Short mmCIF file of C-alpha atoms and ligand atoms in Angstrom, two decimals:
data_model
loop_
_atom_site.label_atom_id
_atom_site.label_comp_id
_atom_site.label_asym_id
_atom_site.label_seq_id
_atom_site.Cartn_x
_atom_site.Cartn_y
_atom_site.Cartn_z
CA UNK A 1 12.35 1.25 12.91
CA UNK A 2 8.72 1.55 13.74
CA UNK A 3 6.12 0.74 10.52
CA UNK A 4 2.32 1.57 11.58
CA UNK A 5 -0.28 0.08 8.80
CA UNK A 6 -2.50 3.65 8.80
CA UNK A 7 -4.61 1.28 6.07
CA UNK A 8 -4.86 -2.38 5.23
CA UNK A 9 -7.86 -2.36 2.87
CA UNK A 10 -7.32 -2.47 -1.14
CA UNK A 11 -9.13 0.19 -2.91
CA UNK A 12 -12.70 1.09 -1.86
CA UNK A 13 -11.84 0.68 1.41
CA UNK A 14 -13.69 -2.03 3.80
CA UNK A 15 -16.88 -1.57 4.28
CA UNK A 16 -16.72 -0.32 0.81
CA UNK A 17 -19.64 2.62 0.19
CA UNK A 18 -21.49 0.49 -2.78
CA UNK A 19 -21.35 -3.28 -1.36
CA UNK A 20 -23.87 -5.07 0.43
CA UNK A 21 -21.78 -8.09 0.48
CA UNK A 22 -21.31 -10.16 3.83
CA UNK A 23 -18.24 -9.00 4.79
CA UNK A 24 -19.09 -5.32 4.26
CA UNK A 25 -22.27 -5.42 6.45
CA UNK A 26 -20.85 -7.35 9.15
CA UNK A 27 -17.99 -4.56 9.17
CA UNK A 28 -20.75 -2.02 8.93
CA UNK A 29 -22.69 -3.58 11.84
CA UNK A 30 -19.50 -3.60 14.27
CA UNK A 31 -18.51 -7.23 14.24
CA UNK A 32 -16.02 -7.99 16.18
CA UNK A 33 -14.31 -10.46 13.33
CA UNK A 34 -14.88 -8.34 10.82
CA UNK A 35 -12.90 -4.93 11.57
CA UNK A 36 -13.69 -2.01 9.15
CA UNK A 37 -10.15 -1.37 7.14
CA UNK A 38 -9.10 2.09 5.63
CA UNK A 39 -7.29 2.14 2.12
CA UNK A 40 -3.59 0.72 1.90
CA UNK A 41 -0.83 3.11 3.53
CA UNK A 42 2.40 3.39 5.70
CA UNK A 43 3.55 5.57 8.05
CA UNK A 44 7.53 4.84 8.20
CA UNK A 45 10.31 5.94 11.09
CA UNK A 46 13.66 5.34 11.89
CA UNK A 47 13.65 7.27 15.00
CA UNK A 48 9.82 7.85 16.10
CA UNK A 49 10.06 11.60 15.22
CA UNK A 50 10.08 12.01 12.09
CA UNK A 51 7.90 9.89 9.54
CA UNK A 52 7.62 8.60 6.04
CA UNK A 53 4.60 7.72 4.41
CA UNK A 54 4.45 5.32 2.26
CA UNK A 55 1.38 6.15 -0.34
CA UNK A 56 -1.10 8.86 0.40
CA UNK A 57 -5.07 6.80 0.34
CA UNK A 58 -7.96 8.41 -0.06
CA UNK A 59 -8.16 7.70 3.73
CA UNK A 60 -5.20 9.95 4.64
CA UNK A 61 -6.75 12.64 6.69
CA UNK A 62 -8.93 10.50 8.86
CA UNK A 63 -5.29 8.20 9.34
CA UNK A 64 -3.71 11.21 10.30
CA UNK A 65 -6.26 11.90 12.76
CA UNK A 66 -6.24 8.58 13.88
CA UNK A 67 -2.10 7.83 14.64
CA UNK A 68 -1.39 10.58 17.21
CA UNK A 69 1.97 10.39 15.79
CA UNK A 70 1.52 12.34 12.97
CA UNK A 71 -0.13 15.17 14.55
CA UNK A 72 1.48 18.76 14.79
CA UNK A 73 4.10 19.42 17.46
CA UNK A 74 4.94 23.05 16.97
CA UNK A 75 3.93 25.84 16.32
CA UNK A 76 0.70 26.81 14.31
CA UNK A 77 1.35 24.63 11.44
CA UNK A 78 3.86 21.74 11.14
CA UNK A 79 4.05 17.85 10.31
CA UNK A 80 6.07 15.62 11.66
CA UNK A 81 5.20 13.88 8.02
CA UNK A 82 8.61 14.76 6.26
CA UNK A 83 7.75 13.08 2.96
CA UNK A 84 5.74 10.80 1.25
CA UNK A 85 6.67 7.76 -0.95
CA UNK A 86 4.83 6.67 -3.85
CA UNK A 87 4.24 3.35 -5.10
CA UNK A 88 2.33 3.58 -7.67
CA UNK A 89 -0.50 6.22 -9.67
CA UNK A 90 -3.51 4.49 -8.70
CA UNK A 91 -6.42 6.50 -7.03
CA UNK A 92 -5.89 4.27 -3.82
CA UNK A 93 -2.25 5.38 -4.10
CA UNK A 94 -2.23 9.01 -4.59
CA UNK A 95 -5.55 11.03 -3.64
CA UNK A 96 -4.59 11.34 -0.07
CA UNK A 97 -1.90 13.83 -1.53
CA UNK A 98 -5.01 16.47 -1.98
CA UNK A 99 -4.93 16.00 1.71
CA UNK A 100 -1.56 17.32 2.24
CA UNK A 101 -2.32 20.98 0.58
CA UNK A 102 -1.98 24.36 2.88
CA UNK A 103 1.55 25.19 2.27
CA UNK A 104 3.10 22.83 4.06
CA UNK A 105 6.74 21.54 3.26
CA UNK A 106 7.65 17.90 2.42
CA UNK A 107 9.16 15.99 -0.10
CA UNK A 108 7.27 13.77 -2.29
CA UNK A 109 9.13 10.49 -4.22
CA UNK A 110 8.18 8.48 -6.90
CA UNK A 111 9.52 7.16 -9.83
CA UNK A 112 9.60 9.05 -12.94
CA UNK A 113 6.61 7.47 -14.32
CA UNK A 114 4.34 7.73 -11.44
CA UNK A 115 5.24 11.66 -11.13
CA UNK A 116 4.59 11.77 -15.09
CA UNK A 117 1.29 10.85 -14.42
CA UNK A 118 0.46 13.29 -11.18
CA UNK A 119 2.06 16.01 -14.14
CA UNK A 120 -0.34 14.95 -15.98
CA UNK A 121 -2.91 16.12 -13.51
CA UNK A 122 -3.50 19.23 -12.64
CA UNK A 123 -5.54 19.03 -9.42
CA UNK A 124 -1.87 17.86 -7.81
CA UNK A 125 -0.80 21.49 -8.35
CA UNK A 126 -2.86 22.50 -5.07
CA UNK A 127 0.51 20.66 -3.71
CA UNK A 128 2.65 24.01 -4.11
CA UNK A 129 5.37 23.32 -5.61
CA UNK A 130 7.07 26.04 -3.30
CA UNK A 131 6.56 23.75 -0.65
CA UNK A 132 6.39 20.30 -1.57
CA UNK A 133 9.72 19.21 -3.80
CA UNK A 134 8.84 16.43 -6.36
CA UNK A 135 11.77 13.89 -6.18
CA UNK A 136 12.45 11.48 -8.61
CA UNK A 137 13.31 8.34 -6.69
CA UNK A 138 15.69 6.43 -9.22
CA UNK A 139 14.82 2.38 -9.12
CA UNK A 140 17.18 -0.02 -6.98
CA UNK A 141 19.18 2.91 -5.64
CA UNK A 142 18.93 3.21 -1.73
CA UNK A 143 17.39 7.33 -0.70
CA UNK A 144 18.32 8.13 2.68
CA UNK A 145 15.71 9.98 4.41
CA UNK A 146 14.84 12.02 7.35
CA UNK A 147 14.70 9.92 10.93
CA UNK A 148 17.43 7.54 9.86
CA UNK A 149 16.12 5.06 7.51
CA UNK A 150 16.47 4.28 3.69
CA UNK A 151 13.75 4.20 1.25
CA UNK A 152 14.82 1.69 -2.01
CA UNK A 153 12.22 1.45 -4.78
CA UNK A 154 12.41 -1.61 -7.37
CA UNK A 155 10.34 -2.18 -10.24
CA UNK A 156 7.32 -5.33 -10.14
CA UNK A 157 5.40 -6.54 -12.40
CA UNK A 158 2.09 -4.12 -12.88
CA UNK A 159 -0.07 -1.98 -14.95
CA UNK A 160 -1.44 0.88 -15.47
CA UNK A 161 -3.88 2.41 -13.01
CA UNK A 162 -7.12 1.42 -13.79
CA UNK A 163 -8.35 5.09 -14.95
CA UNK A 164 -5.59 5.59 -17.60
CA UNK A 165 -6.31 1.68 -18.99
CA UNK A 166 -7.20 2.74 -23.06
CA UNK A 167 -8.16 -0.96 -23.94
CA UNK A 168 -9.31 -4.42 -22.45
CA UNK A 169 -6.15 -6.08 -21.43
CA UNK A 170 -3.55 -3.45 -20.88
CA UNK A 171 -0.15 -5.27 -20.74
CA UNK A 172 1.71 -6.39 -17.62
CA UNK A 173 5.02 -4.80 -17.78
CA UNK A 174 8.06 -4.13 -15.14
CA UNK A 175 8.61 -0.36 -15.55
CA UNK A 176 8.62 1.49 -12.95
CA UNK A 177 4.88 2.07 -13.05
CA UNK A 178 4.15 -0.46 -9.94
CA UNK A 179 7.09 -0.78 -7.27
CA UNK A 180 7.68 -1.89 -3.87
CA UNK A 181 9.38 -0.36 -1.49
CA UNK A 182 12.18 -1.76 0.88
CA UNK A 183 12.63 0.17 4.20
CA UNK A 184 15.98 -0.06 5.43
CA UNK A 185 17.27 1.10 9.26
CA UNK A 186 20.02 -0.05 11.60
CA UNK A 187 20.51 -3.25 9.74
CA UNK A 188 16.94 -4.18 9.52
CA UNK A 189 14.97 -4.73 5.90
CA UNK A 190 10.85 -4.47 5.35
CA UNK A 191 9.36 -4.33 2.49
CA UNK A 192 5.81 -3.04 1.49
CA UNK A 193 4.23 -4.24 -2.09
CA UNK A 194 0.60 -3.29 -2.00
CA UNK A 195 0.13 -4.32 -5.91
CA UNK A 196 2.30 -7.39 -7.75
CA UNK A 197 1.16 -9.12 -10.77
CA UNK A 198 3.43 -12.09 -10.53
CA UNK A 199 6.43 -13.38 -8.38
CA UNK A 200 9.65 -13.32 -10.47
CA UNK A 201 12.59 -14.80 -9.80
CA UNK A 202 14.92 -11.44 -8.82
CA UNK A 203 11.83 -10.28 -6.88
CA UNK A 204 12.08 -13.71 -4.63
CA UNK A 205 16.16 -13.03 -4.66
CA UNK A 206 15.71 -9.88 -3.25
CA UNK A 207 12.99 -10.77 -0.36
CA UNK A 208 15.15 -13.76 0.76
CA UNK A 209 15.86 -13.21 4.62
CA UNK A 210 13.60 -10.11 5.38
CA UNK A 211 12.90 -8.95 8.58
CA UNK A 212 8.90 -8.49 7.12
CA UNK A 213 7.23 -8.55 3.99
CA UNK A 214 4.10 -6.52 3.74
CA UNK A 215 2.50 -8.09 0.47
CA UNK A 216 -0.39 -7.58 -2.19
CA UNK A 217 -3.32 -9.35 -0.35
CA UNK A 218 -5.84 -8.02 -2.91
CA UNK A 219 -7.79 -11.11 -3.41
CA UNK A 220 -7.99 -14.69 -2.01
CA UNK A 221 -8.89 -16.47 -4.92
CA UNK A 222 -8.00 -15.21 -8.48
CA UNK A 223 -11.97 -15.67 -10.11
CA UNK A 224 -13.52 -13.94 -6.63
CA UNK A 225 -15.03 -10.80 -7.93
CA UNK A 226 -16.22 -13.19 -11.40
CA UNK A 227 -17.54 -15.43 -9.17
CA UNK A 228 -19.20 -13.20 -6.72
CA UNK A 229 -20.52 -11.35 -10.01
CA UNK A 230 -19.01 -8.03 -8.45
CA UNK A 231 -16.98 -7.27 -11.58
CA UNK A 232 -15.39 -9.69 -15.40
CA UNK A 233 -12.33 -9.19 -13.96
CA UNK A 234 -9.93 -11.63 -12.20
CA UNK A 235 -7.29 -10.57 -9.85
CA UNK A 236 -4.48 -11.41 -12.46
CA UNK A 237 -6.51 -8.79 -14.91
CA UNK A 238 -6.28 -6.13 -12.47
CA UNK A 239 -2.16 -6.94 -12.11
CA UNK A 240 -2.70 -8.23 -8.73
CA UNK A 241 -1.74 -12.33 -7.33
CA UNK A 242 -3.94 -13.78 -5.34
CA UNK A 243 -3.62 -15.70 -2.32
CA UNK A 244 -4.28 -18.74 -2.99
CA UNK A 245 -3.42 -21.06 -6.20
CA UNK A 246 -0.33 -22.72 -7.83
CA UNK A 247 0.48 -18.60 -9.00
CA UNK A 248 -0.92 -17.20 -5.49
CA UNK A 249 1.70 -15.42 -3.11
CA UNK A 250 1.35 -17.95 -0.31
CA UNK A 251 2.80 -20.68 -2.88
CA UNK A 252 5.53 -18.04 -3.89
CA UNK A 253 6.52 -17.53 -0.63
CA UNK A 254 6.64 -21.45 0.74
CA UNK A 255 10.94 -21.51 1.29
CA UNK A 256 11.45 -18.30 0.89
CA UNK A 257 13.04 -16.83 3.76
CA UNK A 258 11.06 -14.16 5.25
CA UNK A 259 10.67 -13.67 9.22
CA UNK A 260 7.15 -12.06 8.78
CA UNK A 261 4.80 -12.08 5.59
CA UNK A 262 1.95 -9.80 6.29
CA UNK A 263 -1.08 -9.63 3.68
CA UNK A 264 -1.94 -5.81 3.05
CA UNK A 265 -3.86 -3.96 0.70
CA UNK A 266 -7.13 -6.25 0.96
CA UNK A 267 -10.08 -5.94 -0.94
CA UNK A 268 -13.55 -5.76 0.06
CA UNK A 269 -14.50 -9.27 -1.26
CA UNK A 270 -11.80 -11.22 0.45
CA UNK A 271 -13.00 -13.93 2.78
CA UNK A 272 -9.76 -13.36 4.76
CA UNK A 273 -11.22 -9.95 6.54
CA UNK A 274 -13.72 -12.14 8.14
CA UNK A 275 -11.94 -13.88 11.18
CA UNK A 276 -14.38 -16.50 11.41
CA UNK A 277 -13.63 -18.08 7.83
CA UNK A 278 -11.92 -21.05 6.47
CA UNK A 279 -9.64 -18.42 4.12
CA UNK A 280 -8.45 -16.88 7.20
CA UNK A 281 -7.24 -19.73 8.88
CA UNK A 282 -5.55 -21.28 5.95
CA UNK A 283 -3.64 -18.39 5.72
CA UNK A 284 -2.85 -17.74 9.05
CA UNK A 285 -1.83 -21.76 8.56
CA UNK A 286 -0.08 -21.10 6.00
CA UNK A 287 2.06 -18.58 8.27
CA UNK A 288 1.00 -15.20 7.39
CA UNK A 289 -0.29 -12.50 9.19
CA UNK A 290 -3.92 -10.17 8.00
CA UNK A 291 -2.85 -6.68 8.41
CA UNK A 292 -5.42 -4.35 10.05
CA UNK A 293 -5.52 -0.16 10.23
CA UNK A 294 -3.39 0.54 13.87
CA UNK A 295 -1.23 -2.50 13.38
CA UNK A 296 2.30 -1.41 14.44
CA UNK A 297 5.47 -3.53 13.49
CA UNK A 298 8.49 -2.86 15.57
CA UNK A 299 12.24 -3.82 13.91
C1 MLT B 1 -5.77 -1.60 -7.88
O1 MLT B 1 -5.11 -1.82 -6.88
O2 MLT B 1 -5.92 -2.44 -8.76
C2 MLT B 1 -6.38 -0.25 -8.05
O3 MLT B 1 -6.25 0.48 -6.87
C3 MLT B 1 -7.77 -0.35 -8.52
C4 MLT B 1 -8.47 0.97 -8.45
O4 MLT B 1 -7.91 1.99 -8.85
O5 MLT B 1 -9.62 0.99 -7.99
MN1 MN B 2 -5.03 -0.52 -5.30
#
């Protein structure tokens, strides 16, 4: 199976358009330790023809036009992009789908309540129904899709996306709203869970001895947008763990056994997209990997 990161950067992307912070203007002034990032996304194949993607970012047409891969083989109009996997209804998540207009034929999976809430938005009818089938992608039960590999979705814990939030502290619930995705082919088992509120005990269960884990990197330190007076919210507010701390995901992963953890969906304010810090190298201590845009894992 071949997995290429088209995006590594949470949403906003990195250099995000509004910050002046460090690590936005050294990625905006080409610094070699600080490489711009696109917003989180997949591309998926069992058998380097046809692909999966795995969320559609805001980013999605300058991906495309970035991974050769997905370019058109034939004829005047065609994809090698057979469908597209949802993990979620956040704008970082789903916008890329307006991308994917012009008639062209794929199938798109979620769960039932992240279609609910592309129903519940009109815009997503430019994706022709004609053309695109919707797909409800039950949870824990194993889809087999085009190229040879097996898409499984599983509930973790989340929230809503940020634009539907009616109050100050929506809950953090396990419903289907938020899920990872495993990636299954020819015996081999990734996983890709851009958002995660918390580590729970079936979600460690089902991550013990994965080939790679492509995990929530959203912030380093829970308080970092508080402290860096960039927003009142912490990282366990917005449903995501952070790196670090007795709750962070590198403590929740110390004996779990997982060949390859890989931090994705990274926000603009983590230290960790600047090479050159002391977050970096405790994580890469720590035995993970930064994900960047390009990176290609082979299984
Ligand atoms: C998140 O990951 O928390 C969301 O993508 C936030 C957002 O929609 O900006
Ligand atoms: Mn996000």
């Amino acid at each position: 199976m071949r997995i290429a990161v088209l995006g590594a950067a949470a949403g906003g992307g990195f250099p995000q358009w509004n910050s002046n912070g460090r690590g936005c203007n050294r990625a905006r002034a080409g610094d070699p330790q600080v490489r711009p990032r696109t917003q989180a996304g997949l591309a998926v194949s069992g058998d380097g023809d046809a692909w999966i993607l795995i969320n559609a970012s805001p980013d999605l047409r300058q991906q495309i036009g970035q991974s050769a891969f997905l370019h058109p083989r034939d004829g005047l109009r065609s994809t090698p992009i057979a469908a597209v996997v949802l993990t979620g209804g956040d704008v970082d998540a789903i916008a890329g789908l307006l991308t994917l207009r012009e008639r062209q034929a794929f199938d798109l999976f979620a769960t039932k309540a992240v279609h609910d809430i592309l129903a519940a938005n009109p815009v997503f009818e430019v994706l022709n129904r004609q053309f695109v089938q919707r797909r409800q992608a039950e949870l824990d039960r194993p889809m087999a899709l085009p190229g040879g590999l097996a898409i499984e979705l599983f509930a973790v814990p989340g929230k809503t996306p940020l634009y539907m939030e009616t109050d100050d502290a929506p809950p953090i619930v396990v419903d289907g709203t938020t899920v990872g995705a495993a990636i299954v082919a020819a015996g081999r088992r990734a996983y890709f869970i851009p958002g995660c509120a918390a580590m729970t005990p079936a979600l460690a269960r089902r991550l013990e001895g994965a080939d790679v884990v492509l995990f929530d990197g959203t912030l380093y330190a829970d308080d970092e947008m508080v402290a860096g007076g960039l927003s009142p919210k912490t990282g366990r507010r917005m449903g995501h763990m952070s790196m670090s701390g007795p709750d962070g995901s590198m403590a929740a992963f110390e004996g779990l056994d997982v060949r390859r953890r890989i931090f994705v969906h990274i926000n603009n304010s983590n230290p960790v997209l600047m090479e050159d810090s002391a977050e970096h190298a405790r994580v890469v201590a720590a035995g993970w990997e930064v994900a960047h845009d390009g990176m290609e894992i082979i299984l």
